[in-house]
Tab-separated table of C-alpha atoms in Angstrom:
chain	number	residue	atom	x	y	z
A	744	MET	CA	63.116	198.403	158.795
A	745	LYS	CA	66.026	197.239	161.050
A	746	LYS	CA	66.153	199.111	164.358
A	747	ILE	CA	68.691	201.959	164.639
A	748	VAL	CA	70.754	201.249	167.795
A	749	PHE	CA	71.914	204.078	169.952
A	750	ILE	CA	74.469	203.608	172.746
A	751	VAL	CA	73.692	205.672	175.782
A	752	GLU	CA	76.401	206.896	178.192
A	753	LYS	CA	76.118	208.830	181.421
A	754	THR	CA	77.841	212.251	181.318
A	755	GLY	CA	78.494	214.917	183.924
A	756	THR	CA	75.443	216.818	182.905
A	757	GLY	CA	73.079	213.982	181.922
A	758	TYR	CA	73.276	211.518	179.095
A	759	SER	CA	74.722	211.249	175.589
A	760	ALA	CA	73.802	208.879	172.822
A	761	TYR	CA	75.268	207.989	169.407
A	762	ALA	CA	74.200	205.634	166.584
A	763	VAL	CA	76.149	202.387	166.562
A	764	ASP	CA	76.020	201.991	162.741
A	765	ASP	CA	78.529	204.214	160.979
A	766	LYS	CA	76.079	204.897	158.182
A	767	PHE	CA	74.079	206.982	160.660
A	768	PRO	CA	76.475	209.729	161.814
A	769	VAL	CA	73.999	210.891	164.502
A	770	GLY	CA	74.578	211.806	168.203
A	771	THR	CA	72.959	213.961	170.834
A	772	ALA	CA	72.784	214.661	174.504
A	773	ALA	CA	70.236	215.618	177.129
A	774	ALA	CA	69.684	216.125	180.793
A	775	ASN	CA	67.468	213.035	181.229
A	776	MET	CA	66.390	209.906	179.430
A	777	THR	CA	62.978	211.301	178.347
A	778	GLU	CA	64.575	214.298	176.800
A	779	LEU	CA	67.329	212.152	175.251
A	780	ARG	CA	64.719	209.848	173.532
A	781	GLN	CA	63.157	212.874	172.023
A	782	ASN	CA	66.517	214.394	170.981
A	783	ILE	CA	67.542	211.015	169.368
A	784	LEU	CA	64.471	211.201	167.169
A	785	ASP	CA	64.949	214.873	166.303
A	786	ALA	CA	68.623	214.346	165.394
A	787	MET	CA	67.880	211.176	163.493
A	788	ASN	CA	65.068	212.798	161.511
A	789	THR	CA	66.996	215.937	160.764
A	790	TRP	CA	69.829	213.847	159.254
A	791	ARG	CA	67.267	211.674	157.313
A	792	GLU	CA	65.582	214.792	155.928
A	793	LEU	CA	68.920	216.097	154.658
A	794	LYS	CA	69.405	212.749	152.976
A	795	GLY	CA	65.854	212.796	151.486
A	796	LEU	CA	64.817	209.745	153.554
A	797	PRO	CA	61.497	209.276	155.471
A	798	ASP	CA	61.352	209.997	159.171
A	799	VAL	CA	61.658	207.301	161.754
A	800	SER	CA	59.536	206.933	164.764
A	801	GLU	CA	60.294	205.702	168.340
A	802	LYS	CA	59.588	202.101	167.347
A	803	ASP	CA	62.522	202.268	164.797
A	804	VAL	CA	65.043	203.247	167.472
A	805	MET	CA	66.602	200.935	170.098
A	806	ILE	CA	68.383	202.513	173.110
A	807	ARG	CA	71.114	200.376	174.614
A	808	LEU	CA	72.312	200.930	178.213
A	809	ASP	CA	74.775	198.862	180.178
A	810	LEU	CA	73.582	197.321	183.404
A	811	ALA	CA	75.200	199.937	185.646
A	812	GLN	CA	73.542	202.758	183.745
A	813	PHE	CA	70.226	200.890	183.743
A	814	PHE	CA	70.226	200.618	187.565
A	815	GLU	CA	71.411	204.173	187.958
A	816	TYR	CA	68.634	205.596	185.943
A	817	TYR	CA	65.909	203.281	186.938
A	818	LYS	CA	66.548	203.397	190.668
A	819	VAL	CA	62.968	202.438	191.302
A	820	ILE	CA	63.916	198.890	190.296
A	821	ASN	CA	65.397	197.042	193.323
A	822	SER	CA	68.396	195.049	192.133
A	823	SER	CA	68.113	192.646	195.051
A	824	ALA	CA	64.483	191.810	194.319
A	825	LEU	CA	65.223	191.572	190.634
A	826	ALA	CA	68.127	189.115	191.275
A	827	GLU	CA	65.808	186.845	193.246
A	828	ARG	CA	63.170	187.049	190.517
A	829	ILE	CA	65.796	186.121	187.897
A	830	GLY	CA	67.341	183.437	190.002
A	831	ILE	CA	70.802	184.754	190.251
A	832	SER	CA	72.912	185.850	193.241
A	833	GLN	CA	72.136	189.312	194.573
A	834	SER	CA	75.816	189.823	195.060
A	835	LEU	CA	76.529	188.927	191.323
A	836	LEU	CA	73.856	191.350	190.082
A	837	SER	CA	75.244	194.000	192.272
A	838	GLN	CA	78.699	193.434	190.915
A	839	TYR	CA	77.324	193.765	187.357
A	840	ALA	CA	75.449	196.907	188.295
A	841	ASN	CA	78.648	198.432	189.855
A	842	ARG	CA	80.926	197.354	186.967
A	843	ILE	CA	82.921	195.086	189.212
A	844	LYS	CA	82.240	192.158	186.883
A	845	ILE	CA	81.104	192.145	183.233
A	846	PRO	CA	78.228	189.822	182.487
A	847	SER	CA	78.336	187.496	179.399
A	848	GLU	CA	76.005	188.151	176.583
A	849	LYS	CA	73.930	185.193	177.691
A	850	GLN	CA	73.632	186.647	181.146
A	851	VAL	CA	72.739	190.119	179.908
A	852	ASN	CA	69.944	188.540	177.708
A	853	ARG	CA	68.642	186.618	180.728
A	854	ILE	CA	68.494	189.749	182.813
A	855	LEU	CA	66.964	191.833	180.047
A	856	SER	CA	64.337	189.079	179.368
A	857	SER	CA	63.254	189.115	183.060
A	858	ILE	CA	63.089	192.946	183.104
A	859	LYS	CA	60.934	192.909	179.899
A	860	ASP	CA	58.661	190.189	181.399
A	861	LEU	CA	58.197	192.355	184.534
A	862	GLY	CA	57.303	195.309	182.204
A	863	LYS	CA	54.714	193.107	180.411
A	864	GLU	CA	53.224	192.103	183.764
A	865	LEU	CA	52.983	195.756	184.882
A	866	THR	CA	51.195	196.839	181.745
A	867	HIS	CA	48.437	194.365	182.506
A	868	LEU	CA	48.094	195.357	186.169
A	869	GLU	CA	45.296	197.481	187.522
A	870	LEU	CA	45.316	198.969	190.989
A	871	ILE	CA	42.144	199.402	193.106
């Protein structure tokens, strides 16, 4: 199954999300990302149940954030250290994170790839 993509936007009270594909007229909101993920699944599965379709799971859904929202929500990730790890200017990454500049698709993929690589490293880490 092709992943169902949801665009996430920051609101005054938390986050909202809507399906990119018009064939899925589904949207929801929540106070935080954890709750939003669950609300996306609940909303999507309610719609699918009405259509007589099987449920989807978290692996069937992709959440898409822009860089500014990513750094706002995941404040624990230091953008300066990440820029150094990626090999781009700290100033440039900061401009992307603050919406001063818009990164190209190639640059977004480069940043995302580095973030995912970091996540893989962390899943294999044990602390003593």
